[in-house]
XYZ file of C-alpha atoms in Angstrom:
561
model
C -25.769 -21.919 -10.677
C -25.601 -18.248 -9.725
C -22.468 -16.254 -10.279
C -21.384 -12.616 -9.905
C -21.920 -10.204 -12.772
C -19.436 -7.408 -13.450
C -22.259 -4.846 -13.456
C -23.680 -5.623 -10.022
C -24.815 -2.458 -8.278
C -25.052 -1.501 -4.613
C -27.428 -3.800 -2.736
C -30.829 -2.602 -1.550
C -31.513 -2.195 2.180
C -31.730 -5.553 3.926
C -35.333 -6.701 4.058
C -37.075 -7.599 7.288
C -36.480 -11.233 8.240
C -33.571 -11.674 5.820
C -29.966 -12.652 6.610
C -27.218 -10.981 4.572
C -23.837 -12.600 3.836
C -20.917 -10.585 2.441
C -17.428 -12.067 1.977
C -14.801 -9.316 2.092
C -12.033 -11.814 1.313
C -11.331 -15.492 0.744
C -13.302 -15.960 -2.479
C -11.247 -16.514 -5.613
C -8.067 -16.420 -3.519
C -6.230 -18.386 -0.831
C -6.142 -15.953 2.093
C -7.706 -12.736 3.416
C -10.665 -14.705 4.757
C -13.405 -12.499 6.191
C -17.185 -12.910 6.061
C -19.772 -10.487 7.431
C -23.263 -11.653 8.440
C -26.046 -9.123 9.007
C -29.447 -9.535 10.601
C -31.801 -6.796 11.784
C -29.096 -4.109 11.691
C -26.496 -6.108 13.636
C -23.296 -7.675 12.299
C -21.296 -10.818 13.016
C -17.827 -11.228 11.493
C -16.243 -14.635 10.920
C -12.441 -14.457 10.574
C -10.318 -11.483 9.552
C -7.173 -12.642 7.796
C -4.437 -11.407 5.503
C -3.168 -12.338 2.077
C 0.563 -12.483 1.437
C 1.897 -10.473 -1.512
C 3.082 -11.931 -4.805
C 5.944 -10.826 -7.045
C 3.829 -8.254 -8.878
C 3.224 -6.431 -5.575
C 6.759 -5.228 -4.741
C 7.335 -3.656 -1.337
C 4.001 -4.841 0.086
C 4.136 -6.635 3.444
C 0.512 -7.764 3.789
C -2.818 -7.421 2.010
C -5.911 -6.757 4.131
C -9.633 -6.982 3.482
C -11.245 -3.641 2.707
C -13.092 -2.520 5.847
C -15.013 0.261 4.058
C -18.210 -1.803 4.005
C -18.306 -1.954 7.808
C -16.261 1.130 8.720
C -19.326 3.264 9.458
C -20.981 0.373 11.300
C -18.260 -0.810 13.645
C -20.544 -0.255 16.642
C -23.043 -2.712 15.103
C -20.561 -5.614 15.285
C -21.598 -8.125 17.940
C -18.356 -10.123 17.752
C -15.577 -11.420 15.537
C -15.480 -15.229 15.534
C -12.142 -16.842 14.663
C -12.291 -20.371 13.274
C -8.562 -21.059 13.878
C -5.193 -19.408 14.327
C -3.677 -19.261 10.839
C -2.572 -15.860 9.565
C -4.975 -15.963 6.628
C -7.790 -16.019 9.228
C -6.468 -13.852 12.101
C -3.761 -11.614 10.599
C -6.106 -8.685 9.931
C -7.430 -8.472 13.499
C -4.853 -5.891 14.712
C -5.855 -3.551 11.892
C -9.575 -4.006 12.556
C -9.147 -3.354 16.284
C -7.328 -0.118 15.512
C -10.710 1.112 14.294
C -12.688 -0.223 17.267
C -10.645 -1.724 20.073
C -13.453 -3.286 22.114
C -14.923 -5.642 19.515
C -15.271 -9.014 21.296
C -12.948 -11.639 19.810
C -14.328 -15.198 20.062
C -12.242 -18.308 19.535
C -10.734 -21.475 20.925
C -8.002 -21.556 23.559
C -5.004 -21.784 21.202
C -6.483 -19.379 18.676
C -7.026 -16.706 21.328
C -3.536 -17.253 22.734
C -1.995 -16.699 19.290
C -4.042 -13.585 18.497
C -3.509 -12.130 21.987
C 0.264 -12.464 21.568
C 0.070 -10.850 18.133
C -2.049 -7.995 19.459
C 0.422 -7.506 22.285
C 3.031 -6.577 19.674
C 0.594 -3.914 18.444
C -0.038 -2.767 22.052
C -3.685 -3.766 21.866
C -5.384 -5.658 24.691
C -8.446 -7.382 23.241
C -11.756 -8.348 24.793
C -11.905 -12.121 24.296
C -14.313 -14.970 24.879
C -12.894 -18.498 24.875
C -15.200 -21.162 23.464
C -14.971 -24.904 22.942
C -16.572 -27.396 20.606
C -20.079 -28.355 21.703
C -20.810 -24.972 23.264
C -23.517 -22.512 22.255
C -23.321 -18.762 22.772
C -25.668 -15.953 21.779
C -24.482 -12.637 20.379
C -27.597 -10.581 19.845
C -29.719 -12.335 17.225
C -26.832 -14.666 16.339
C -27.031 -18.004 18.159
C -23.682 -19.734 17.595
C -22.761 -23.377 18.027
C -19.167 -24.530 17.716
C -17.998 -27.819 16.198
C -14.559 -29.433 16.376
C -12.833 -29.745 13.005
C -9.500 -31.273 12.165
C -7.000 -28.996 10.430
C -3.252 -28.390 10.255
C -3.388 -26.420 13.505
C -4.942 -27.547 16.800
C -8.238 -26.210 18.130
C -9.864 -25.362 14.785
C -13.628 -24.829 14.840
C -16.585 -24.761 12.487
C -19.435 -22.473 13.481
C -23.176 -22.949 13.120
C -25.070 -19.668 12.987
C -28.773 -19.702 13.853
C -30.781 -16.550 13.235
C -34.483 -15.809 12.689
C -33.512 -15.244 9.050
C -32.045 -18.710 8.574
C -29.329 -21.126 9.654
C -25.788 -21.175 8.259
C -22.949 -23.647 8.742
C -19.475 -22.195 8.144
C -16.947 -25.051 8.157
C -13.841 -22.885 8.377
C -10.753 -24.765 7.152
C -11.108 -28.482 7.805
C -10.301 -32.027 6.798
C -11.401 -35.457 8.019
C -8.224 -37.115 9.278
C -9.422 -40.319 10.937
C -6.213 -40.690 12.964
C -5.332 -37.128 14.000
C -2.196 -36.667 16.074
C -4.155 -34.957 18.853
C -7.080 -37.398 18.707
C -9.495 -34.561 17.923
C -11.814 -35.689 15.114
C -13.964 -33.513 12.895
C -17.427 -33.584 14.491
C -19.334 -35.287 11.689
C -22.125 -36.259 14.077
C -22.547 -32.601 15.005
C -22.665 -31.617 11.329
C -25.338 -34.275 10.701
C -27.381 -33.147 13.713
C -27.189 -29.534 12.596
C -28.183 -30.664 9.123
C -31.222 -32.467 10.539
C -32.440 -29.124 11.896
C -32.308 -27.714 8.387
C -29.287 -25.757 7.137
C -30.307 -22.937 4.829
C -26.774 -22.113 3.662
C -23.522 -24.086 3.805
C -20.226 -22.220 3.427
C -17.511 -24.826 2.977
C -13.728 -24.928 2.463
C -12.944 -25.452 -1.245
C -9.131 -25.533 -1.313
C -8.788 -29.217 -2.263
C -12.056 -29.671 -4.129
C -10.129 -30.719 -7.248
C -8.296 -33.496 -5.394
C -10.117 -36.845 -5.554
C -10.514 -39.212 -2.624
C -9.442 -38.576 0.947
C -6.504 -36.848 2.601
C -3.658 -39.029 3.853
C -3.511 -39.327 7.656
C -0.975 -37.133 9.453
C 0.436 -40.191 11.228
C 1.708 -41.551 7.898
C 4.240 -38.730 7.762
C 6.111 -39.802 10.878
C 7.855 -42.640 9.057
C 8.945 -40.349 6.189
C 10.271 -37.729 8.616
C 12.093 -40.425 10.577
C 13.718 -41.583 7.312
C 14.994 -38.049 6.679
C 16.588 -38.048 10.142
C 18.147 -41.481 9.612
C 19.757 -40.477 6.330
C 20.861 -36.938 7.249
C 24.635 -36.616 7.483
C 24.886 -33.146 8.979
C 22.452 -30.483 10.138
C 18.736 -30.703 9.429
C 16.807 -27.516 8.678
C 13.011 -27.898 8.771
C 10.826 -25.183 7.251
C 7.110 -25.054 7.991
C 4.388 -22.627 8.976
C 4.943 -21.007 12.361
C 1.526 -22.283 13.450
C 1.894 -25.912 12.342
C 2.100 -27.397 15.813
C 1.427 -30.995 14.693
C 4.274 -30.978 12.178
C 6.665 -29.451 14.692
C 5.672 -32.146 17.197
C 6.572 -34.855 14.670
C 9.963 -33.209 14.082
C 10.571 -32.929 17.839
C 9.731 -36.622 18.281
C 12.145 -37.596 15.499
C 14.880 -35.343 16.876
C 14.502 -36.822 20.340
C 14.648 -40.352 18.935
C 17.850 -39.640 17.013
C 19.599 -37.689 19.761
C 19.459 -34.292 18.115
C 18.828 -30.895 19.717
C 16.379 -28.363 18.260
C 16.653 -24.615 17.847
C 13.678 -22.511 16.751
C 14.630 -19.766 14.293
C 12.491 -16.698 13.638
C 10.385 -14.504 15.908
C 6.981 -15.930 14.922
C 8.195 -19.520 15.202
C 9.688 -18.948 18.667
C 6.582 -17.089 19.875
C 4.047 -19.627 18.593
C 5.915 -22.707 19.784
C 6.365 -21.211 23.250
C 2.611 -20.570 23.376
C 1.816 -24.093 22.173
C 4.163 -25.608 24.752
C 2.826 -23.480 27.606
C -0.755 -24.483 26.764
C 0.110 -28.176 26.487
C -0.371 -28.521 22.727
C 3.325 -29.292 22.224
C 5.237 -31.943 24.160
C 8.971 -31.232 24.351
C 11.464 -33.319 26.356
C 13.275 -31.092 28.828
C 16.724 -31.107 27.219
C 15.694 -31.065 23.558
C 15.402 -27.302 22.913
C 18.503 -25.106 22.711
C 19.072 -21.458 21.868
C 20.161 -20.751 18.311
C 23.358 -19.205 19.715
C 24.417 -22.651 20.983
C 24.517 -24.173 17.494
C 28.163 -23.225 16.964
C 29.101 -25.388 19.964
C 27.500 -28.517 18.512
C 28.482 -31.005 15.852
C 26.405 -30.612 12.667
C 24.935 -34.105 13.062
C 23.517 -33.160 16.483
C 21.482 -30.136 15.403
C 18.010 -29.458 13.995
C 16.733 -26.003 13.108
C 13.008 -25.302 12.711
C 12.226 -22.085 10.852
C 9.721 -20.353 8.608
C 10.020 -19.939 4.853
C 8.352 -22.986 3.321
C 6.517 -20.705 0.851
C 9.632 -18.893 -0.349
C 8.768 -15.656 1.468
C 11.588 -13.200 0.615
C 12.329 -12.115 4.190
C 11.886 -15.520 5.840
C 14.772 -17.287 7.537
C 14.992 -20.013 4.884
C 15.056 -17.573 1.951
C 17.806 -15.594 3.622
C 19.777 -18.801 4.216
C 19.411 -19.646 0.520
C 20.706 -16.165 -0.366
C 23.602 -16.321 2.112
C 21.996 -13.406 3.955
C 21.520 -15.105 7.342
C 23.747 -15.831 10.319
C 23.087 -19.540 9.737
C 25.058 -20.738 6.718
C 23.892 -23.694 4.658
C 26.813 -26.059 4.133
C 27.579 -29.055 1.937
C 25.514 -32.155 2.894
C 23.067 -30.285 5.143
C 19.479 -31.523 4.782
C 16.585 -29.093 4.310
C 13.064 -30.410 4.849
C 10.162 -28.355 3.453
C 7.334 -29.673 5.610
C 4.425 -27.643 4.230
C 2.164 -27.818 1.236
C 2.646 -25.321 -1.560
C 0.156 -22.459 -1.602
C -0.956 -21.791 -5.211
C 0.980 -18.885 -6.697
C 4.153 -19.507 -4.663
C 5.693 -22.069 -7.027
C 8.351 -19.756 -8.499
C 9.405 -18.388 -5.113
C 9.722 -21.877 -3.607
C 11.667 -23.224 -6.595
C 14.031 -20.262 -6.336
C 14.708 -21.074 -2.669
C 15.201 -24.790 -3.456
C 17.719 -23.901 -6.153
C 19.534 -21.530 -3.822
C 19.799 -24.156 -1.094
C 20.932 -26.812 -3.556
C 23.605 -24.456 -4.857
C 25.314 -24.537 -1.450
C 25.263 -28.337 -1.387
C 22.131 -29.008 0.652
C 19.848 -31.975 0.040
C 16.308 -30.574 -0.176
C 13.427 -32.880 0.749
C 9.952 -31.633 -0.159
C 6.462 -32.843 -0.986
C 7.488 -33.443 -4.581
C 10.082 -36.099 -3.711
C 8.919 -37.498 -0.352
C 5.787 -37.864 1.780
C 6.694 -35.087 4.192
C 3.456 -33.116 4.224
C -0.266 -33.638 3.901
C -2.773 -30.881 3.344
C -4.944 -29.449 6.078
C -7.891 -29.205 3.703
C -10.531 -31.789 2.804
C -10.372 -33.510 -0.576
C -13.385 -34.188 -2.794
C -14.420 -37.388 -1.006
C -14.563 -35.618 2.347
C -16.396 -32.635 0.896
C -19.035 -34.985 -0.509
C -19.458 -36.504 2.946
C -20.159 -33.080 4.447
C -22.578 -32.106 1.685
C -24.485 -35.363 2.120
C -24.617 -35.066 5.912
C -25.620 -31.413 6.067
C -27.990 -31.484 3.048
C -28.036 -27.674 2.718
C -30.887 -25.897 0.980
C -28.316 -23.518 -0.547
C -24.567 -23.865 -0.999
C -21.734 -21.349 -1.350
C -18.135 -22.560 -1.798
C -15.557 -20.419 0.016
C -11.816 -20.382 0.698
C -10.373 -21.173 -2.703
C -9.419 -19.918 -6.113
C -12.006 -19.913 -8.894
C -11.141 -23.421 -10.082
C -11.496 -24.774 -6.548
C -14.868 -23.125 -6.002
C -16.157 -24.340 -9.386
C -15.051 -27.884 -8.577
C -16.760 -27.686 -5.182
C -19.950 -26.420 -6.826
C -19.892 -29.426 -9.150
C -19.657 -31.722 -6.126
C -22.669 -29.993 -4.584
C -24.683 -30.616 -7.745
C -23.767 -34.312 -7.602
C -25.255 -34.513 -4.105
C -28.545 -33.013 -5.244
C -28.205 -29.313 -4.499
C -30.121 -27.564 -7.317
C -27.951 -25.468 -9.644
C -30.005 -22.345 -8.960
C -29.277 -22.719 -5.238
C -25.505 -22.824 -5.645
C -23.905 -19.413 -5.256
C -20.443 -18.871 -6.700
C -19.512 -15.380 -5.601
C -16.442 -13.209 -5.421
C -15.254 -10.814 -2.760
C -17.796 -8.064 -2.159
C -20.779 -9.863 -3.680
C -23.842 -9.526 -1.419
C -25.960 -12.627 -0.828
C -29.316 -12.388 0.942
C -30.970 -15.418 2.540
C -34.742 -15.035 2.735
C -37.384 -17.715 3.235
C -34.787 -20.489 2.799
C -33.554 -19.072 -0.512
C -30.119 -17.518 -1.142
C -29.825 -14.896 -3.861
C -27.195 -12.426 -5.091
C -28.583 -8.899 -4.663
C -25.635 -6.610 -5.352
C -22.006 -5.910 -4.570
C -19.917 -3.669 -2.322
C -16.313 -2.530 -2.491
C -13.920 -5.285 -1.420
C -10.586 -4.484 -3.010
C -7.068 -5.007 -1.726
C -5.734 -2.811 1.083
C -1.941 -2.881 1.078
C 0.235 -2.700 4.177
C 3.673 -1.281 3.407
C 5.730 -0.786 6.565
C 3.743 1.566 8.796
C 1.526 2.626 5.899
C -1.935 1.043 5.605
C -3.962 1.752 2.474
C -1.664 4.483 1.114
C -0.172 2.220 -1.548
C -2.505 1.859 -4.521
C -2.556 -0.357 -7.605
C -1.199 2.636 -9.531
C 1.715 2.863 -7.066
C 2.477 -0.811 -7.577
C 2.384 -0.347 -11.351
C 4.977 2.421 -10.986
C 7.107 0.157 -8.778
C 6.957 -2.639 -11.337
C 7.978 -0.279 -14.132
C 10.861 1.059 -12.045
C 11.968 -2.460 -11.171
C 11.686 -3.859 -14.692
C 12.505 -0.882 -16.953
C 14.227 1.721 -14.765
C 13.634 5.454 -15.134
C 14.844 8.438 -17.114
C 14.648 11.967 -15.746
C 14.817 14.958 -18.087
C 15.660 18.301 -16.465
C 14.840 21.378 -18.544
C 15.103 25.057 -17.618
C 12.537 27.343 -19.297
C 11.632 30.991 -19.166
C 8.615 31.261 -16.838
C 6.981 33.910 -18.996
C 7.513 32.654 -22.524
C 8.123 28.945 -21.960
C 11.295 29.237 -24.074
C 13.995 26.683 -23.297
C 17.112 27.979 -21.573
C 20.157 25.840 -22.223
C 20.406 22.185 -23.099
C 18.239 19.562 -21.341
C 19.984 17.306 -18.823
C 19.134 13.606 -18.893
C 19.791 11.200 -16.020
C 18.979 7.513 -16.011
C 18.905 4.616 -13.546
C 18.296 1.001 -14.486
C 17.216 1.757 -18.069
C 20.389 0.282 -19.555
C 21.003 3.270 -21.863
C 24.340 5.047 -21.884
C 24.511 8.849 -21.513
C 25.993 9.370 -24.981
C 22.970 7.732 -26.602
C 20.716 10.605 -25.534
C 22.275 13.125 -27.937
C 19.631 12.260 -30.544
C 16.657 12.792 -28.263
C 18.020 16.032 -26.773
C 17.667 17.683 -30.179
C 14.082 16.377 -30.473
C 13.181 17.756 -27.041
C 14.698 21.153 -27.852
C 12.910 21.384 -31.216
C 9.518 20.490 -29.727
C 9.898 23.000 -26.861
C 11.022 25.738 -29.247
C 7.959 25.096 -31.398
C 5.716 25.157 -28.335
C 7.192 28.517 -27.284
C 6.567 29.958 -30.766
C 2.965 28.739 -30.518
C 2.560 30.516 -27.177
C 2.423 27.337 -25.070
C 3.873 28.037 -21.621
C 1.712 25.881 -19.329
C 4.129 23.770 -17.195
C 1.907 20.666 -17.336
C 1.706 20.766 -21.135
C 5.455 21.252 -21.417
C 6.150 18.291 -19.127
C 3.823 16.114 -21.189
C 5.651 17.229 -24.328
C 8.994 16.199 -22.831
C 7.563 12.878 -21.661
C 6.038 12.021 -25.047
C 9.159 12.858 -27.068
C 11.496 10.985 -24.724
C 9.201 7.976 -24.362
C 8.618 7.673 -28.112
C 12.359 7.837 -28.827
C 13.228 5.198 -26.199
C 10.490 2.861 -27.451
C 11.419 3.272 -31.136
C 15.152 2.900 -30.504
C 15.321 0.314 -27.692
C 11.825 -1.237 -27.500
C 11.680 -0.329 -23.814
C 9.200 1.564 -21.659
C 11.044 3.059 -18.665
C 9.388 5.601 -16.420
C 9.927 9.097 -17.828
C 10.156 11.846 -15.213
C 10.238 15.370 -16.710
C 11.501 18.074 -14.352
C 10.720 21.630 -15.409
C 12.738 24.415 -13.789
C 11.054 27.773 -14.356
C 13.466 30.724 -14.337
């Protein structure tokens, strides 16, 4: 079983007749999915998504793939193929098209509608090509075939990539719901047929590889959701992903059955549901939807709100409701339904929101206490089915954290894929497919690119470290006036603090230490401003650590007179 090595170097030039595969995101993480395929100097990109920040990334709005690997080769890109319309697969497209606006965007009807609306907010009009399952399209040397897959959003696709250098099947995100709400089954027959041709490399969704058996059918949730509606005494607030059309349809059906009206809350939710309705993916009785402004005119037991925030996102509607920072106030005996699975890493944020909602008297129904969500990703039994049908010569698990990819690799071994033909890679690792054999040949830069407001890439890991220190320990500034010629201190240092939890009077001890060290430096002929600032920082930092066991940010300010 191959795996990345920390000392991988830059890859050699791509050999003639070889196909290169480079994941710039989506390996070892849930999100930021982006894979670049190269053959004979031309590139094909599959997906371009974002990753949402965690608590240790304060102030960050989104995390993008690093485009440096392809930045000088944007004109070589034949197309960007989107497997489906979730943000972790399409959210990076606006930032990529800022670098080359005319890259063709290929996807299904709903996927293109969602990305076109998103790009409209960025004032970008994309070049698009709508495709459907069963179709084949050529983009240079890349001959693509599209397969229907079932997921938690309509119109998801897997893509088969035929090139002279080998054939690849990229499943995208998928599961094998045998009773999907839209009747659109995962095309297992197509997978098997493609496998009969000979698949050199299978890239397959690993998110639920640790979960045994098969995913529960979506239809099973309708009864649980109906039960929530039957038992709710007042308002019902449903939180789910803004793209989860199937779940919203189930909520609409339940609301209609129980005589309740629905208001969509949040810009992305309103936008996506309007698109889904206009395209016929969402069926809404004519008098069911109301504007959020009409809620005040209705009895609580007549209203349903559908909003975002099922992952505890700080600025989402649900989080703001939990913090009493939203126009909609959670009241005693309201019911809140979290109708989404929990993305790994979001547990603390979601629990914080649940506690906040419960504090105001709401009854919170979630996956932990009711069957109100099923995953959109295949469990181990389904993954084994795909491995057995496709029978790949080489296998590379994608879309998952390390434990998920390892578990998926173990499944591949059980189906007979040789260990030395299973590639467990991380973002940036370069895999070359040559003469039916996949091999790691090097690595390229594929770090995080942070979006902070209008800034893209300006925030670094060092910046985030400073933000964490400021947030956790506060800061202390020390202002000292010195003679510009001799470096001798003029007057007593001034110390200001924010968030460090140290009173002003406590600094009398360290002021003497700072003065003594600067006086000694002046006697020794040290007058370099940088050295003097370091001296102030060291003395102040050492005193704070010894006295309070804290490490605030120390900011020395030297005023030369």
